[in-house]
PDB file of C-alpha atoms in Angstrom:
ATOM      1  CA  MET J   1      96.116 107.546  71.434  1.00 90.00           C
ATOM      2  CA  ARG J   2      93.131 105.066  71.508  1.00 92.00           C
ATOM      3  CA  ASP J   3      95.718 102.244  72.316  1.00 93.00           C
ATOM      4  CA  VAL J   4      97.189 104.245  75.142  1.00 96.00           C
ATOM      5  CA  ILE J   5      93.769 104.857  76.806  1.00 96.00           C
ATOM      6  CA  VAL J   6      92.425 101.411  76.231  1.00 97.00           C
ATOM      7  CA  GLY J   7      95.547  99.672  77.218  1.00 98.00           C
ATOM      8  CA  PHE J   8      96.028 101.683  80.473  1.00 98.00           C
ATOM      9  CA  VAL J   9      92.344 101.045  81.513  1.00 98.00           C
ATOM     10  CA  ALA J  10      92.633  97.357  80.681  1.00 98.00           C
ATOM     11  CA  GLY J  11      95.877  96.999  82.578  1.00 98.00           C
ATOM     12  CA  ALA J  12      94.684  99.021  85.666  1.00 98.00           C
ATOM     13  CA  LEU J  13      91.204  97.345  85.858  1.00 98.00           C
ATOM     14  CA  GLY J  14      92.887  94.080  85.130  1.00 98.00           C
ATOM     15  CA  VAL J  15      95.015  94.457  88.254  1.00 98.00           C
ATOM     16  CA  LEU J  16      91.945  95.520  90.429  1.00 98.00           C
ATOM     17  CA  ILE J  17      89.750  92.717  89.153  1.00 98.00           C
ATOM     18  CA  PHE J  18      91.718  89.776  87.805  1.00 98.00           C
ATOM     19  CA  HIS J  19      95.220  90.154  89.561  1.00 98.00           C
ATOM     20  CA  GLN J  20      93.546  90.464  92.959  1.00 98.00           C
ATOM     21  CA  LEU J  21      91.101  87.630  92.206  1.00 98.00           C
ATOM     22  CA  GLY J  22      94.028  85.441  91.241  1.00 97.00           C
ATOM     23  CA  PHE J  23      95.663  86.184  94.650  1.00 97.00           C
ATOM     24  CA  LEU J  24      92.302  85.557  96.337  1.00 97.00           C
ATOM     25  CA  ILE J  25      92.139  82.092  94.888  1.00 97.00           C
ATOM     26  CA  THR J  26      95.795  81.279  95.939  1.00 96.00           C
ATOM     27  CA  ASN J  27      94.905  82.522  99.412  1.00 96.00           C
ATOM     28  CA  GLU J  28      91.803  80.397  99.551  1.00 97.00           C
ATOM     29  CA  LEU J  29      93.658  77.275  98.266  1.00 96.00           C
ATOM     30  CA  GLY J  30      96.321  77.895 100.880  1.00 95.00           C
ATOM     31  CA  LEU J  31      99.058  78.239  98.305  1.00 95.00           C
ATOM     32  CA  LEU J  32     100.164  81.873  99.216  1.00 94.00           C
ATOM     33  CA  LYS J  33      99.255  84.439 101.861  1.00 94.00           C
ATOM     34  CA  VAL J  34      98.844  87.727 100.044  1.00 94.00           C
ATOM     35  CA  THR J  35      97.091  90.855 101.430  1.00 95.00           C
ATOM     36  CA  LEU J  36      94.508  91.890  98.880  1.00 97.00           C
ATOM     37  CA  TYR J  37      93.848  95.393  97.955  1.00 97.00           C
ATOM     38  CA  ASN J  38      96.736  96.469 100.285  1.00 97.00           C
ATOM     39  CA  THR J  39      96.578 100.015 101.352  1.00 97.00           C
ATOM     40  CA  ARG J  40     100.082 100.187 102.940  1.00 96.00           C
ATOM     41  CA  GLY J  41     101.965 103.083 101.542  1.00 96.00           C
ATOM     42  CA  VAL J  42     104.722 102.489  99.069  1.00 91.00           C
ATOM     43  CA  PRO J  43     107.946 104.708  99.326  1.00 87.00           C
ATOM     44  CA  PRO J  44     108.715 107.347  98.485  1.00 87.00           C
ATOM     45  CA  LEU J  45     105.384 108.962  98.212  1.00 93.00           C
ATOM     46  CA  GLY J  46     103.309 106.753 100.473  1.00 95.00           C
ATOM     47  CA  VAL J  47     100.894 105.801  97.712  1.00 97.00           C
ATOM     48  CA  PRO J  48      98.713 102.864  98.654  1.00 98.00           C
ATOM     49  CA  THR J  49     100.056  99.645  97.283  1.00 97.00           C
ATOM     50  CA  ILE J  50      96.879  98.755  95.243  1.00 98.00           C
ATOM     51  CA  ILE J  51      96.913 102.182  93.702  1.00 98.00           C
ATOM     52  CA  SER J  52     100.687 101.797  92.747  1.00 97.00           C
ATOM     53  CA  GLN J  53      99.855  98.245  91.480  1.00 97.00           C
ATOM     54  CA  ALA J  54      96.913  99.595  89.286  1.00 98.00           C
ATOM     55  CA  PHE J  55      99.094 102.404  87.951  1.00 98.00           C
ATOM     56  CA  TRP J  56     101.959 100.083  86.871  1.00 97.00           C
ATOM     57  CA  GLY J  57      99.418  97.657  85.547  1.00 98.00           C
ATOM     58  CA  GLY J  58      98.105 100.374  83.376  1.00 98.00           C
ATOM     59  CA  LEU J  59     101.525 101.134  82.092  1.00 98.00           C
ATOM     60  CA  TRP J  60     102.068  97.463  81.289  1.00 98.00           C
ATOM     61  CA  GLY J  61      98.645  97.577  79.695  1.00 98.00           C
ATOM     62  CA  ILE J  62      99.773 100.392  77.315  1.00 98.00           C
ATOM     63  CA  ALA J  63     102.908  98.325  76.394  1.00 98.00           C
ATOM     64  CA  ALA J  64     100.819  95.154  75.806  1.00 98.00           C
ATOM     65  CA  ALA J  65      98.281  97.066  73.701  1.00 97.00           C
ATOM     66  CA  PHE J  66     101.162  98.173  71.275  1.00 97.00           C
ATOM     67  CA  ILE J  67     103.103  94.881  71.335  1.00 97.00           C
ATOM     68  CA  VAL J  68     100.413  92.037  71.429  1.00 98.00           C
ATOM     69  CA  PRO J  69      98.430  93.003  68.429  1.00 95.00           C
ATOM     70  CA  ARG J  70     101.622  93.175  66.284  1.00 96.00           C
ATOM     71  CA  LEU J  71     102.653  89.661  67.159  1.00 97.00           C
ATOM     72  CA  PRO J  72     102.375  86.936  64.585  1.00 97.00           C
ATOM     73  CA  GLY J  73      99.565  84.439  64.276  1.00 96.00           C
ATOM     74  CA  VAL J  74      97.845  83.158  67.458  1.00 95.00           C
ATOM     75  CA  LEU J  75     100.022  85.320  69.739  1.00 97.00           C
ATOM     76  CA  ARG J  76      98.140  88.481  68.733  1.00 95.00           C
ATOM     77  CA  GLY J  77      95.099  87.229  70.601  1.00 96.00           C
ATOM     78  CA  VAL J  78      94.498  86.117  74.201  1.00 97.00           C
ATOM     79  CA  LEU J  79      97.587  83.835  74.168  1.00 98.00           C
ATOM     80  CA  GLY J  80      99.866  86.934  73.531  1.00 98.00           C
ATOM     81  CA  TRP J  81      98.136  88.835  76.371  1.00 98.00           C
ATOM     82  CA  VAL J  82      98.558  85.834  78.872  1.00 98.00           C
ATOM     83  CA  LEU J  83     102.142  85.240  77.802  1.00 98.00           C
ATOM     84  CA  PHE J  84     102.968  88.972  77.904  1.00 98.00           C
ATOM     85  CA  ALA J  85     101.738  89.215  81.596  1.00 98.00           C
ATOM     86  CA  GLY J  86     102.895  85.683  82.671  1.00 97.00           C
ATOM     87  CA  VAL J  87     106.448  85.772  81.187  1.00 98.00           C
ATOM     88  CA  VAL J  88     107.459  89.290  80.186  1.00 98.00           C
ATOM     89  CA  VAL J  89     105.944  91.276  83.108  1.00 98.00           C
ATOM     90  CA  MET J  90     106.836  88.456  85.577  1.00 97.00           C
ATOM     91  CA  ALA J  91     110.407  88.474  84.281  1.00 97.00           C
ATOM     92  CA  ALA J  92     110.657  92.234  84.710  1.00 97.00           C
ATOM     93  CA  ASN J  93     109.379  91.878  88.154  1.00 96.00           C
ATOM     94  CA  TRP J  94     111.817  89.096  89.181  1.00 97.00           C
ATOM     95  CA  PHE J  95     114.962  90.512  87.574  1.00 97.00           C
ATOM     96  CA  ILE J  96     114.426  94.328  87.707  1.00 97.00           C
ATOM     97  CA  VAL J  97     111.817  95.373  90.167  1.00 95.00           C
ATOM     98  CA  LEU J  98     112.676  93.111  93.136  1.00 95.00           C
ATOM     99  CA  PRO J  99     116.344  93.795  93.079  1.00 97.00           C
ATOM    100  CA  ILE J 100     115.536  97.642  92.889  1.00 94.00           C
ATOM    101  CA  LYS J 101     113.494  97.203  96.130  1.00 91.00           C
ATOM    102  CA  GLY J 102     116.219  95.224  97.694  1.00 94.00           C
ATOM    103  CA  ALA J 103     114.705  91.995  97.504  1.00 95.00           C
ATOM    104  CA  PRO J 104     116.401  88.881  96.133  1.00 96.00           C
ATOM    105  CA  VAL J 105     116.171  88.057  92.343  1.00 96.00           C
ATOM    106  CA  GLY J 106     112.976  86.004  91.773  1.00 95.00           C
ATOM    107  CA  GLY J 107     111.858  86.639  95.340  1.00 92.00           C
ATOM    108  CA  GLY J 108     114.488  84.130  96.372  1.00 95.00           C
ATOM    109  CA  TRP J 109     112.849  81.463  94.095  1.00 95.00           C
ATOM    110  CA  ARG J 110     110.747  80.245  97.082  1.00 92.00           C
ATOM    111  CA  MET J 111     108.096  77.671  96.260  1.00 92.00           C
ATOM    112  CA  PRO J 112     105.166  77.712  95.647  1.00 92.00           C
ATOM    113  CA  GLY J 113     105.409  81.345  94.753  1.00 90.00           C
ATOM    114  CA  THR J 114     107.854  80.733  91.885  1.00 94.00           C
ATOM    115  CA  VAL J 115     105.230  78.780  90.051  1.00 95.00           C
ATOM    116  CA  VAL J 116     101.889  80.200  91.416  1.00 96.00           C
ATOM    117  CA  VAL J 117     102.765  83.990  90.978  1.00 96.00           C
ATOM    118  CA  PRO J 118     103.385  83.711  87.171  1.00 96.00           C
ATOM    119  CA  VAL J 119     100.056  81.929  86.828  1.00 97.00           C
ATOM    120  CA  VAL J 120      98.343  84.838  88.689  1.00 97.00           C
ATOM    121  CA  TYR J 121     100.158  87.250  86.231  1.00 98.00           C
ATOM    122  CA  ALA J 122      98.903  85.199  83.390  1.00 98.00           C
ATOM    123  CA  PHE J 123      95.417  85.363  84.757  1.00 98.00           C
ATOM    124  CA  TRP J 124      95.825  89.203  84.965  1.00 98.00           C
ATOM    125  CA  GLY J 125      96.884  89.010  81.201  1.00 98.00           C
ATOM    126  CA  PHE J 126      93.776  87.170  80.378  1.00 98.00           C
ATOM    127  CA  GLY J 127      91.831  89.890  82.276  1.00 98.00           C
ATOM    128  CA  MET J 128      93.531  92.663  80.339  1.00 98.00           C
ATOM    129  CA  TRP J 129      92.680  90.899  77.056  1.00 98.00           C
ATOM    130  CA  VAL J 130      88.994  90.607  78.115  1.00 98.00           C
ATOM    131  CA  ILE J 131      88.801  94.421  79.081  1.00 98.00           C
ATOM    132  CA  TYR J 132      90.876  95.495  76.125  1.00 97.00           C
ATOM    133  CA  THR J 133      88.632  93.500  73.699  1.00 96.00           C
ATOM    134  CA  PHE J 134      85.473  94.693  75.374  1.00 97.00           C
ATOM    135  CA  MET J 135      86.399  98.301  75.354  1.00 96.00           C
ATOM    136  CA  ARG J 136      87.521  98.254  71.826  1.00 95.00           C
ATOM    137  CA  ARG J 137      84.321  96.689  70.598  1.00 94.00           C
ATOM    138  CA  THR J 138      82.043  98.733  72.791  1.00 94.00           C
ATOM    139  CA  LEU J 139      83.717 102.013  71.648  1.00 92.00           C
ATOM    140  CA  LYS J 140      83.914 100.705  68.093  1.00 89.00           C
ATOM    141  CA  TRP J 141      87.691 101.364  67.944  1.00 84.00           C
ATOM    142  CA  GLY J 142      88.573  98.374  65.885  1.00 72.00           C
TER     143      GLY J 142
END
């Protein structure tokens, strides 16, 4: 149960802090134009986008909390969290989520998003690792 709690909090807070900071940086560099902390409602319930993103980030955080610590060698640390978010979550987004929403696979493979967005997701993975590690140490849960 501890992994569920810490994973969810790490994923959700990671979205609210690191994911959004990553997109702020891409906006400032002129690479992408992303609405930060978007409050537009998401169908079918009309939940604000940022709340939806934090919720799904929390669910991905739970998955990472169960998977990454069981990986071999260096992958069970920060590298595993970065790769989990930057590769696994990004692939799920490209090949499952976007088509379900009626968007093209990979968002149409438009540049620079095809390169920049996975880097932002990897930064979110780094953030999840920071929060996960901090919480486990602070709560003395491992």
